[in-house]
Short mmCIF file of C-alpha atoms (C1' of nucleotides) in Angstrom, two decimals:
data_model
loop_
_atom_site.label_atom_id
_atom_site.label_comp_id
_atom_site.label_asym_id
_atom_site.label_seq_id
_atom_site.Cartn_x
_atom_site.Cartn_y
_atom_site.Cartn_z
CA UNK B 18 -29.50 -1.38 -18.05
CA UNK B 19 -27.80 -1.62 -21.51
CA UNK B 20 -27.00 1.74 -23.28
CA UNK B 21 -29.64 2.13 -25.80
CA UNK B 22 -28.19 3.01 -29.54
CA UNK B 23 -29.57 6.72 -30.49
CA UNK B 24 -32.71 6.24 -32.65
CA UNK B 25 -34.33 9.51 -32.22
CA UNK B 26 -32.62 12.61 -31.06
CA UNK B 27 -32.12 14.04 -27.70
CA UNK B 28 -34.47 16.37 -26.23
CA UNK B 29 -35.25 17.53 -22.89
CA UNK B 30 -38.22 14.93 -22.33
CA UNK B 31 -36.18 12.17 -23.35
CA UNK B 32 -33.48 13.40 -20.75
CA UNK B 33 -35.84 14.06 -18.00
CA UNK B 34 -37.48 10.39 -19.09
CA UNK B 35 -33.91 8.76 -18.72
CA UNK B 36 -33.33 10.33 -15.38
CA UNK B 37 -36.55 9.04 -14.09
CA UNK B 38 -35.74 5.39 -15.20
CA UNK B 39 -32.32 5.72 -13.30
CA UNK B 40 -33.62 6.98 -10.34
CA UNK B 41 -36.42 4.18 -9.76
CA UNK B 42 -33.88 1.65 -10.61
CA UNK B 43 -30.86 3.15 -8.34
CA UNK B 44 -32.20 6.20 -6.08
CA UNK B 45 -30.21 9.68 -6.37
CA UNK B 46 -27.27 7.99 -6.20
CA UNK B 47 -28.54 6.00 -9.44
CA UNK B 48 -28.23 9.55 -11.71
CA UNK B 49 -25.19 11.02 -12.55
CA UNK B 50 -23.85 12.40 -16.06
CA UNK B 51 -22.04 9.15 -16.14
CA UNK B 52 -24.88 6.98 -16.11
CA UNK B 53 -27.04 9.31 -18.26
CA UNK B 54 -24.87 9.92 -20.69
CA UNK B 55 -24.25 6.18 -20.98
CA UNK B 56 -27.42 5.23 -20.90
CA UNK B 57 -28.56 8.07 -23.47
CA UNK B 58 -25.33 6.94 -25.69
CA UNK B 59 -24.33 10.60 -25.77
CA UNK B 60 -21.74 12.92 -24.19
CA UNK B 61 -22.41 15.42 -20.76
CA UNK B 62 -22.16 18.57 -23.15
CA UNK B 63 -25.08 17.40 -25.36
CA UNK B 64 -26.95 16.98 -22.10
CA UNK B 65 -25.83 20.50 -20.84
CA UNK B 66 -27.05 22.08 -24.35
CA UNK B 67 -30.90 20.93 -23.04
CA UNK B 68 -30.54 21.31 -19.37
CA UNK B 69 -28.58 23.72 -17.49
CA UNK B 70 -27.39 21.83 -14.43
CA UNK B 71 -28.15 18.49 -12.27
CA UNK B 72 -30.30 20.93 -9.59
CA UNK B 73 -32.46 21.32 -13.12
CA UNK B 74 -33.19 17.89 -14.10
CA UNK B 75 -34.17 17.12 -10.74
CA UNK B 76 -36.99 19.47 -10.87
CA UNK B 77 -38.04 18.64 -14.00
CA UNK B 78 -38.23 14.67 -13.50
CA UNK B 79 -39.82 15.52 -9.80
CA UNK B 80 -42.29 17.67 -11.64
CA UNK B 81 -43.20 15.28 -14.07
CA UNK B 82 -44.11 12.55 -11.68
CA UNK B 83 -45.93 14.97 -9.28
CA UNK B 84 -48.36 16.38 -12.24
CA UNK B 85 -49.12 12.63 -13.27
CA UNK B 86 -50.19 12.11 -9.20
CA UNK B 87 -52.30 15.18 -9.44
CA UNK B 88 -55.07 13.98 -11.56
CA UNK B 89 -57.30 12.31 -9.57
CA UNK B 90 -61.28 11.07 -10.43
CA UNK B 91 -63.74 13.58 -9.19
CA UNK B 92 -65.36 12.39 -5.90
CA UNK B 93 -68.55 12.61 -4.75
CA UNK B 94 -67.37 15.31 -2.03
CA UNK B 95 -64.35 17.66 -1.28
CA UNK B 96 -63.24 15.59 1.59
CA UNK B 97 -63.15 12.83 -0.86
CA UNK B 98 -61.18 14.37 -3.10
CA UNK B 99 -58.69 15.13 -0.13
CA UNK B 100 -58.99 11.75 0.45
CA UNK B 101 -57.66 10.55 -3.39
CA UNK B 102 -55.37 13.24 -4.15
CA UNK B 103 -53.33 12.85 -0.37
CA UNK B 104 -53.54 9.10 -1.35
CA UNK B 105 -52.00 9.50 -5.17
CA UNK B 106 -49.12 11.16 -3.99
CA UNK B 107 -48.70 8.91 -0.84
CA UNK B 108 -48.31 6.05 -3.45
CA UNK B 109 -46.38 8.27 -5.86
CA UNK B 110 -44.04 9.17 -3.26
CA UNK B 111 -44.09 5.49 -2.17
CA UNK B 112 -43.21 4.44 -5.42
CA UNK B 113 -40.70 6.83 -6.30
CA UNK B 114 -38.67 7.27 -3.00
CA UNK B 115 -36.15 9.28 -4.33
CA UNK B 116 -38.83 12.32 -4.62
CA UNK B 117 -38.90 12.76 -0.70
CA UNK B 118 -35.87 14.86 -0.40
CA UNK B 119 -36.38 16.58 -3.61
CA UNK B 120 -39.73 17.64 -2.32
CA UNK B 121 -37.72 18.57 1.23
CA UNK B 122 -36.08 20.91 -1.35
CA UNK B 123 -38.79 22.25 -3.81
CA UNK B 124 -40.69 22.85 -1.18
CA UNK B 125 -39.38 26.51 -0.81
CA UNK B 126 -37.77 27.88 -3.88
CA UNK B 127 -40.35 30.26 -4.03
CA UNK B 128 -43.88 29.87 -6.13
CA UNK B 129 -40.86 29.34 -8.90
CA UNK B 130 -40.80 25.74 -8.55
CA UNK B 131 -43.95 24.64 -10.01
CA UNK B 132 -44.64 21.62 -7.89
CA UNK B 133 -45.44 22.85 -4.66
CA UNK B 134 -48.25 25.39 -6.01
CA UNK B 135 -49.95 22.70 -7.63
CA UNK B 136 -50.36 20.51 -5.13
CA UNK B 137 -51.68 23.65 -2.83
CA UNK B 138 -53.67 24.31 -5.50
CA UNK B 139 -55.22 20.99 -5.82
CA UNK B 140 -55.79 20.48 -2.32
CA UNK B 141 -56.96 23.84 -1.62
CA UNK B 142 -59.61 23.95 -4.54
CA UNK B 143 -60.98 21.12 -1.94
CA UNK B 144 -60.84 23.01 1.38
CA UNK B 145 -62.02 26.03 0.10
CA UNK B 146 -65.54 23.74 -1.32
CA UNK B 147 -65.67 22.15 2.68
CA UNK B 148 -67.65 25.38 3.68
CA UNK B 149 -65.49 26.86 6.23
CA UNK B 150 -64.60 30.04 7.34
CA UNK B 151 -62.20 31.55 3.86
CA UNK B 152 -59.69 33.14 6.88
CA UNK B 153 -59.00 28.96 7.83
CA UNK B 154 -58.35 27.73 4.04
CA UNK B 155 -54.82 28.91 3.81
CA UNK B 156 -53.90 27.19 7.56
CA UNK B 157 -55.54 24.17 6.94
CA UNK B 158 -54.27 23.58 3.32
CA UNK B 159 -50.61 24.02 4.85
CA UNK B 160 -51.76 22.08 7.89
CA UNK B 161 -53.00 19.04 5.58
CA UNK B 162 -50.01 19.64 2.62
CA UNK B 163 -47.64 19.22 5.42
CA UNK B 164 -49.21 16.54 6.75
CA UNK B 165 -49.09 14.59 3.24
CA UNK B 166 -45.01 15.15 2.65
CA UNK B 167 -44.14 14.38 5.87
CA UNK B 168 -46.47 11.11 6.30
CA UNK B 169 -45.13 10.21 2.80
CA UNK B 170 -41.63 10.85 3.12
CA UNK B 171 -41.93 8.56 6.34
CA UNK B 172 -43.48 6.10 4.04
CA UNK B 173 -40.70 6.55 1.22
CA UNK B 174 -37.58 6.48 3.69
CA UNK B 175 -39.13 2.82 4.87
CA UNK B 176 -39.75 1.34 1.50
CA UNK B 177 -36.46 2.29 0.43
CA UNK B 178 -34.92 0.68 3.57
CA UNK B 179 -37.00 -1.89 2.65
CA UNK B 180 -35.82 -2.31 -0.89
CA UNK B 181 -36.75 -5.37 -3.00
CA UNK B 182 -35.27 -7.92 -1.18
CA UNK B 183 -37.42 -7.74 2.22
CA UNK B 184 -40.17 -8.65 3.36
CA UNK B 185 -42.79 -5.96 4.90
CA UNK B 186 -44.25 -7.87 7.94
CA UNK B 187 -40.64 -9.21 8.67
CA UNK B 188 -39.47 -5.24 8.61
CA UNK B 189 -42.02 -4.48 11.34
CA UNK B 190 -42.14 -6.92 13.03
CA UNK B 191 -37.81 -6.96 13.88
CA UNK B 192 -38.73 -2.81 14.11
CA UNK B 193 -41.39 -3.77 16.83
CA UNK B 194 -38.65 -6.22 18.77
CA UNK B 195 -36.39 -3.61 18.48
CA UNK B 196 -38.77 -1.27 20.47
CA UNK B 197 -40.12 -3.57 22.86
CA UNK B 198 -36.47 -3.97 24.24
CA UNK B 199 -35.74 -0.63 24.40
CA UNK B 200 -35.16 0.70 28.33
CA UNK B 201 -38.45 1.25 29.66
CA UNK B 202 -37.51 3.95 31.93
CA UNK B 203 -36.35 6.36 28.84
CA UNK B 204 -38.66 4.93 26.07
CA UNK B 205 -41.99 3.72 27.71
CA UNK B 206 -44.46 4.96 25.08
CA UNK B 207 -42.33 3.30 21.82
CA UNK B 208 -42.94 -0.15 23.65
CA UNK B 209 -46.29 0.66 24.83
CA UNK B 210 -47.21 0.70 20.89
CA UNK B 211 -44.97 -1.74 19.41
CA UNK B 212 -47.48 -4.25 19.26
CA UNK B 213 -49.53 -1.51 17.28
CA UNK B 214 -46.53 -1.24 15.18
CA UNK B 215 -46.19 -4.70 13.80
CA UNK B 216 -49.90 -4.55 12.84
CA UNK B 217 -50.72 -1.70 11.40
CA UNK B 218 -51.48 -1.20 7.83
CA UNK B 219 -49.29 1.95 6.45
CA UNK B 220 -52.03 3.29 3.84
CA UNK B 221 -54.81 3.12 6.39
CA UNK B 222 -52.48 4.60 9.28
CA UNK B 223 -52.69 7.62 6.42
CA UNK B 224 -55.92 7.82 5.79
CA UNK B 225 -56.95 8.38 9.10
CA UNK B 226 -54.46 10.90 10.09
CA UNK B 227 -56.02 13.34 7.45
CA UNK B 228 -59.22 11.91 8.80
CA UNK B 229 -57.87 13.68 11.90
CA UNK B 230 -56.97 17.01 10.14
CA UNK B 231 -60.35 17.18 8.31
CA UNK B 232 -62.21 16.55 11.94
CA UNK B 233 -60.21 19.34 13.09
CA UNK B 234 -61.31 21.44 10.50
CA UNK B 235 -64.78 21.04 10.19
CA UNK B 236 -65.69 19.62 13.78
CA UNK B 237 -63.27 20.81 16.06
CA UNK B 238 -62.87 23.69 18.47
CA UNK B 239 -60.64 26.77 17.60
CA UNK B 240 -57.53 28.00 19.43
CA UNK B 241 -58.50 30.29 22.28
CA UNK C 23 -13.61 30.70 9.38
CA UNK C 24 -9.59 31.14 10.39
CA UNK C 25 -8.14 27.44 11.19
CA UNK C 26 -8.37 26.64 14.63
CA UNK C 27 -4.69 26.07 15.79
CA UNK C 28 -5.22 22.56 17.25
CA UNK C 29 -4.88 23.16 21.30
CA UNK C 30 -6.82 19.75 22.65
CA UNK C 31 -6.92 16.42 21.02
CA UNK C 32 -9.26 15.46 17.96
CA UNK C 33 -12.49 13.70 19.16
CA UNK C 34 -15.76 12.55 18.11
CA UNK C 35 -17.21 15.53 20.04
CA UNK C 36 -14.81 18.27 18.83
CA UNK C 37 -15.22 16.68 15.04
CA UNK C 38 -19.22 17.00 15.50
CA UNK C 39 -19.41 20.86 16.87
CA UNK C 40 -17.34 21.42 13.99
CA UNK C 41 -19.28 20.22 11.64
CA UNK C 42 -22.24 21.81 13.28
CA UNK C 43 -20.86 24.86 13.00
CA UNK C 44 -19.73 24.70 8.90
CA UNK C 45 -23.42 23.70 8.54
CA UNK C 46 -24.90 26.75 10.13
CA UNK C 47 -22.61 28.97 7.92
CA UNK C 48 -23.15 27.56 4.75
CA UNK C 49 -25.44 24.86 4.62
CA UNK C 50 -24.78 21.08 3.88
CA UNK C 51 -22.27 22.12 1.06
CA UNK C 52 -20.37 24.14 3.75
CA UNK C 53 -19.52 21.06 5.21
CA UNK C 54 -16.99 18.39 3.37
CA UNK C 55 -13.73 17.08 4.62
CA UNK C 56 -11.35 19.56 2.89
CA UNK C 57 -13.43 22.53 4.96
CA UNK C 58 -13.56 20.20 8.18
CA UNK C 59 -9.68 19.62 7.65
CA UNK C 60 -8.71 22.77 7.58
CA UNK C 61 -10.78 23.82 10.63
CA UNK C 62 -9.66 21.21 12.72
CA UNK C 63 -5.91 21.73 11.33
CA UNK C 64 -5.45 17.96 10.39
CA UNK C 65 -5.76 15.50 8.06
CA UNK C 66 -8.83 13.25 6.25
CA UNK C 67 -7.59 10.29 7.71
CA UNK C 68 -7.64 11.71 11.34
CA UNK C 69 -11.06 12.40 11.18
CA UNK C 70 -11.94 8.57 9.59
CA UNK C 71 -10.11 7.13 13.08
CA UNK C 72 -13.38 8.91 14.82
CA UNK C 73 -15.67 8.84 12.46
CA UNK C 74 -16.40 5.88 10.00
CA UNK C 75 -18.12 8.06 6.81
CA UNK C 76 -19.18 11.46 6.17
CA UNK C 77 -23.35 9.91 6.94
CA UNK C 78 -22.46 9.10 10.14
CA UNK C 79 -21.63 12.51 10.92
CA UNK C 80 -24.63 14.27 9.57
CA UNK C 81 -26.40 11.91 11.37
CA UNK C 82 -24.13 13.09 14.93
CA UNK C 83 -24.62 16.16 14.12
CA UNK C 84 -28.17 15.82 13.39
CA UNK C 85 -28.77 13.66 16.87
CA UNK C 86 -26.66 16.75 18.88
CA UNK C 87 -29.09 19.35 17.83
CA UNK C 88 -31.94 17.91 17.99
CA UNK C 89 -31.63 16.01 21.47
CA UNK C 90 -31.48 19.89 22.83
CA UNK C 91 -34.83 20.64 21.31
CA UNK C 92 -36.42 17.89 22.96
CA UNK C 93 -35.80 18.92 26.47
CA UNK C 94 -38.47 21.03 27.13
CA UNK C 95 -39.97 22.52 30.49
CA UNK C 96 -43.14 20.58 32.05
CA UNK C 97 -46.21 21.87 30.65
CA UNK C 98 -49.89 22.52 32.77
CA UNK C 99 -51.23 19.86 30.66
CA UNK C 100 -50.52 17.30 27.65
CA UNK C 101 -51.44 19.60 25.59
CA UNK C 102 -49.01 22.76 26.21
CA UNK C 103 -46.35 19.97 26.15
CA UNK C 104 -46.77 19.02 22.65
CA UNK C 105 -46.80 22.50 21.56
CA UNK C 106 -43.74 23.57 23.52
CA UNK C 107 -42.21 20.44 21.91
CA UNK C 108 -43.16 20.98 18.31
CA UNK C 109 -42.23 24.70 18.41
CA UNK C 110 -39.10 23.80 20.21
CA UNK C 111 -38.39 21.21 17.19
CA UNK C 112 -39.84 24.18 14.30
CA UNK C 113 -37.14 26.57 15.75
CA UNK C 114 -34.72 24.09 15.61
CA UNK C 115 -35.17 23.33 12.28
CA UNK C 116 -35.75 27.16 11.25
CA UNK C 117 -32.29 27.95 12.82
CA UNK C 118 -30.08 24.98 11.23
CA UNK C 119 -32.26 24.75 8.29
CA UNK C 120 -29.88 21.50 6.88
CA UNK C 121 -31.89 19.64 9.32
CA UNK C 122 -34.79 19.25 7.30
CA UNK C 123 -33.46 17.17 4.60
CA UNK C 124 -31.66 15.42 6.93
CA UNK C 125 -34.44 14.24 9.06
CA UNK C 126 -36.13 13.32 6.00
CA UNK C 127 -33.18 10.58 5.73
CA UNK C 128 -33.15 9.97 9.30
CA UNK C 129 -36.90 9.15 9.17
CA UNK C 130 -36.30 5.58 8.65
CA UNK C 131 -33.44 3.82 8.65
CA UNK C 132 -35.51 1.49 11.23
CA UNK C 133 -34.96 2.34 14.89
CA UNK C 134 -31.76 2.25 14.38
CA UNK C 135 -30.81 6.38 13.96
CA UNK C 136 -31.85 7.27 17.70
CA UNK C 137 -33.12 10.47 16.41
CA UNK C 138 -36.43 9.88 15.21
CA UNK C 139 -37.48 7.28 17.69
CA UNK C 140 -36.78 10.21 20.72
CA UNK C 141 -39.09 12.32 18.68
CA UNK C 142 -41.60 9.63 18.73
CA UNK C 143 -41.10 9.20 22.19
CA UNK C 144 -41.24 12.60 23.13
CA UNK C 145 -44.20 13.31 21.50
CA UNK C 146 -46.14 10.05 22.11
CA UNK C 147 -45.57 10.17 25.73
CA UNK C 148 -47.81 13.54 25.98
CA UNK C 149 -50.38 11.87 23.73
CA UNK C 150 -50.88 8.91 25.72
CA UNK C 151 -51.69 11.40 28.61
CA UNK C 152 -54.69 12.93 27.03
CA UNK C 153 -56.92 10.61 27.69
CA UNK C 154 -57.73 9.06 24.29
CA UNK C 155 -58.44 5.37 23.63
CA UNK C 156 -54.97 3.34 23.68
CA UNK C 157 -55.71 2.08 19.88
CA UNK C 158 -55.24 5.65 18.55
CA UNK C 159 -51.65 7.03 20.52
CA UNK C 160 -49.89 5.57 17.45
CA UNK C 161 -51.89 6.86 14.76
CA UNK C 162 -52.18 9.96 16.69
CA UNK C 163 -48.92 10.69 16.83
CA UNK C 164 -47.48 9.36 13.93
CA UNK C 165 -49.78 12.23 12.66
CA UNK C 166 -48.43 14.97 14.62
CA UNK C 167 -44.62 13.96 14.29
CA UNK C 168 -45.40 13.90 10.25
CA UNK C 169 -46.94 17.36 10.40
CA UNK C 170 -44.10 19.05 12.66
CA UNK C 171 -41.25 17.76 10.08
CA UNK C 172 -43.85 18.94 7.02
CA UNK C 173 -44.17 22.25 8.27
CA UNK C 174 -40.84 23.06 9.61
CA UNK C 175 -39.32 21.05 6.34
CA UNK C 176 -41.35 24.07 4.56
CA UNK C 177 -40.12 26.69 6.86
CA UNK C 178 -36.39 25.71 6.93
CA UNK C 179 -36.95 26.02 3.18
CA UNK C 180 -38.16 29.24 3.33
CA UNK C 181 -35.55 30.60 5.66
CA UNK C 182 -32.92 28.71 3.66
CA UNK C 183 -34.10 31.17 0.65
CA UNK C 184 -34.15 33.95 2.78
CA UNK C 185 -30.96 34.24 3.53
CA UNK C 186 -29.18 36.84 5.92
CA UNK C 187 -29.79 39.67 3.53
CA UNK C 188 -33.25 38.76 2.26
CA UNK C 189 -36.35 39.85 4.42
CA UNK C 190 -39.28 38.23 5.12
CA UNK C 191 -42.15 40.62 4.71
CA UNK C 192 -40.43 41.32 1.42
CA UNK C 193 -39.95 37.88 0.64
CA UNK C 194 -43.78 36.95 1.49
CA UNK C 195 -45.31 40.35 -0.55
CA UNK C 196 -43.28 39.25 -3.53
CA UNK C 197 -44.78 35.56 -3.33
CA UNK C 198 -48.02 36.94 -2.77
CA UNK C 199 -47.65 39.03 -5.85
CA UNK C 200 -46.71 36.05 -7.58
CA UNK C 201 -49.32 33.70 -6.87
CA UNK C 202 -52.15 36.78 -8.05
CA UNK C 203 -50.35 36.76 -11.17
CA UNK C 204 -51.04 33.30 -11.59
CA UNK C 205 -53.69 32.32 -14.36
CA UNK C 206 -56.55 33.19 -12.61
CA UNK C 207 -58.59 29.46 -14.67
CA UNK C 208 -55.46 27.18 -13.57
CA UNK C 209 -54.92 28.67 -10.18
CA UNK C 210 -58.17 30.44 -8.37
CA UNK C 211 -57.46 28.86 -4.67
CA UNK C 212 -53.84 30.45 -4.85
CA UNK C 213 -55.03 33.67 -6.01
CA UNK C 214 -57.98 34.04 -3.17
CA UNK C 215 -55.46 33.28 -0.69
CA UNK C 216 -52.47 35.73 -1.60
CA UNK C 217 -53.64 38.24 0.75
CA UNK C 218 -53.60 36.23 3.26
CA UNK C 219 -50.26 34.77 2.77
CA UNK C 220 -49.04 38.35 2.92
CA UNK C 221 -50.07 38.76 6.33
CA UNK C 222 -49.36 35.18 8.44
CA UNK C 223 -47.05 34.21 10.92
CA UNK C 224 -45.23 30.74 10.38
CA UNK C 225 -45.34 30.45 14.03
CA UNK C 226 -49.23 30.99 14.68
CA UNK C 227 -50.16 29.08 11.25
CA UNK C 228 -47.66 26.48 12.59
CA UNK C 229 -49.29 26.45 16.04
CA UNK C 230 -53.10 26.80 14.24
CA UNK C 231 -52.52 23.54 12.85
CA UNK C 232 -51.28 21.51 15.58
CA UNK C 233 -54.01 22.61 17.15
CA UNK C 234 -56.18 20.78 13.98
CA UNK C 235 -54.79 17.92 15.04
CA UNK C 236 -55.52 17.62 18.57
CA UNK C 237 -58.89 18.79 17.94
CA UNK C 238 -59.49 16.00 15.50
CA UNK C 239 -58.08 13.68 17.80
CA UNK C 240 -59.51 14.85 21.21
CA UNK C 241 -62.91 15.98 20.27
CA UNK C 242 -63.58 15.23 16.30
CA UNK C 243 -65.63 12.48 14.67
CA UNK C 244 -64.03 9.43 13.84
CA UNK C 245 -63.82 8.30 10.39
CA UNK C 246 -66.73 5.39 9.54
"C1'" DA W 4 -28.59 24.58 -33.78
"C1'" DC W 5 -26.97 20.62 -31.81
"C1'" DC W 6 -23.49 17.40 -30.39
"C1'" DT W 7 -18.54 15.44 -29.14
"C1'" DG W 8 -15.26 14.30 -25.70
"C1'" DA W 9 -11.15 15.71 -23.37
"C1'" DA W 10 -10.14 18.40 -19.45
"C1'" DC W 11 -10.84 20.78 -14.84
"C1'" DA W 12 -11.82 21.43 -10.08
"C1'" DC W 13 -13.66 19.18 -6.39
"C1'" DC W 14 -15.42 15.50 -3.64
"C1'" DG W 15 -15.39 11.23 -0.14
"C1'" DT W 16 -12.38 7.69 1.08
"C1'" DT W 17 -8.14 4.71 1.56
"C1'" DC W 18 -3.76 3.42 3.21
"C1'" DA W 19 1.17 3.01 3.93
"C1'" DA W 20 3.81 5.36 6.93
"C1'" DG W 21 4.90 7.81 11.04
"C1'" DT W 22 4.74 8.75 16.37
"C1'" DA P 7 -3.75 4.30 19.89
"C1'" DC P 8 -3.83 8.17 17.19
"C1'" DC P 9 -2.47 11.04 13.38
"C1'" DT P 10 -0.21 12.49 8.58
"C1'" DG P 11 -0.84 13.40 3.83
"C1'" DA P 12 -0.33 11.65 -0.76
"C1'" DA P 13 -3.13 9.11 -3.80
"C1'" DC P 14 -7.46 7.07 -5.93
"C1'" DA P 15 -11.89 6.83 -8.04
"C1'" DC P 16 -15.66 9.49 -8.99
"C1'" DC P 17 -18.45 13.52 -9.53
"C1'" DG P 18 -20.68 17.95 -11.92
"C1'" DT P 19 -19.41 21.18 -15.23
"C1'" DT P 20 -16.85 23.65 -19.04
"C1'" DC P 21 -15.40 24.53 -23.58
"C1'" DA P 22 -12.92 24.38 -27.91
"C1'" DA P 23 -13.94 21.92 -31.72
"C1'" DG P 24 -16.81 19.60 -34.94
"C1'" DT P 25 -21.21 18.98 -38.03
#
DNA sequence: ACCTGAACACCGTTCAAGT
DNA sequence: ACCTGAACACCGTTCAAGT
């Protein structure tokens, strides 16, 4: 992580670049003026004169690594397409943990926050080509959108507990031990499924649970 | 806010219903150890004899509230059970909107937070009752625990930007107006569905797509 | 217009000292 | 065993001053 010497001058994408290094390498805690100022071999007010605050940057680096998920190959169908784009930002997510929370928080913000209206957007130019009813699109984009962060953020919260160190199989396996001695009077169902646990492939487990969402869709029965 | 002349003893109990409260007011930056000092009329270092960091107490905190929404009333089937439960866990999270990020943390952290594994349990219990093949509970409900925290993640966003003065019909026509501004080539799916966003109810649309789920899983194709 | 860097207010945490 | 409160290291942000 040595401070590199100024070649070019600052702008924002060269900020919002920085801050995205640091946060792969260390997580939130990873960014702070300190660091970035270091690392940009500057001082916090130059960084202030092209960004108004922390809250700021954070948008802007989460936005740039959301729009660069969002491009997906066109598929052969809309559920495909589901398929890739829910996938792209599982991995993006999984790749860039710190992005969970920040997408906790972008989340609302209003349509102001550009992230969250592009990925409805992408996934609902899908569900609106499935052929159903145009009164279900806006329910099931939220229903499948939600689906995506939280599934993800699941996904991001383990591979940063999992950090570079350990070993994946090891992590669920001691997870499914852990479970299997739980009390089986309060917790029957987490042991019934550990053995599940310690086998199951993460990106697969995801796959089929929007599987699940698009059966509901297009297949299933409606709410009485 | 006044102090709190200190009439019992500090405890772990009387530091977390503290801290619950300062989060309720003002959100995770209501709560930090100057404002919890000065509630519980002591010092910092009376609060680290109960408490070993300022995580561990979100994560009390986080544990006390949520192990209240879990307790629901027994249900006429499965079914009614998981959506008492995953309403009971939306209001929760609608009400004490820091939650939301905070389960996103809590997510993983193995099985060690008890918090997540309860909601696991909780949930996965009514699943395995439904009747489906054994190989699917986990998947299953993997898939409807990651859609309850999406959704009310959203909605605790949404009611976080709300505020006490804002209100909601206003807040949803002026979103709606914003997304049929939008540039009608980069953004046709928002635009079609602005009316409709207008009109819902987070609590039916939440509802609407739980029930996606359990149609995929009960009666929907499975993926080849 | 863009950058410098000292200074400010605030935060979580520690610890010697008291009872 | 439990509590006090001054002190420490660190953080985001500001701003007068430079070029």
């Amino acid at each position: 992580m040595a401070p590199r010497t100024r070649a070019e001058a600052l702008s924002r994408e060269r900020i919002v670049e920085a801050a995205v290094e640091l946060l792969d390498a260390d997580g939130e805690r990873g960014l702070t003026f300190r660091t970035l100022t270091e690392r940009l071999a500057t001082g916090p007010g130059a960084i202030y004169w092209h960004v108004p605050n922390k809250g700021a940057l954070l948008d802007a680096a989460t936005a740039s690594v959301i729009a660069a998920a969002l491009t997906v190959d066109a598929g052969r169908s809309p559920q495909d397409e589901i398929r890739a784009i829910g996938l792209s930002l599982f991995e993006a997510i999984e790749s860039h943990p710190w992005l969970s929370p920040q997408l906790a928080l972008q989340l609302s913000r209003s349509p102001r926050g550009s992230v969250t209206p592009r990925i409805f957007e992408a996934i609902g130019q899908r569900v609106s080509a499935l052929g159903i009813p145009e009164n279900t699109w806006f329910t099931a984009t939220s229903a499948l959108v939600h689906y995506v962060f939280g599934a993800a953020g699941q996904n991001a919260a383990n591979s940063r507990v999992l950090g570079p160190g350990v070993d994946r199989a090891e992590f669920l396996r001691a997870a499914a031990n852990a479970w299997e001695d739980l009390d089986p009077a309060e917790f029957p169902f987490l042991r019934s499924i550990a053995d599940e646990v310690r086998e199951h492939d993460d990106r697969e487990q995801f796959l089929t649970g929007i599987e699940l969402i698009l059966a509901g869709m297009t297949g299933g029965s409606r709410r009485p």
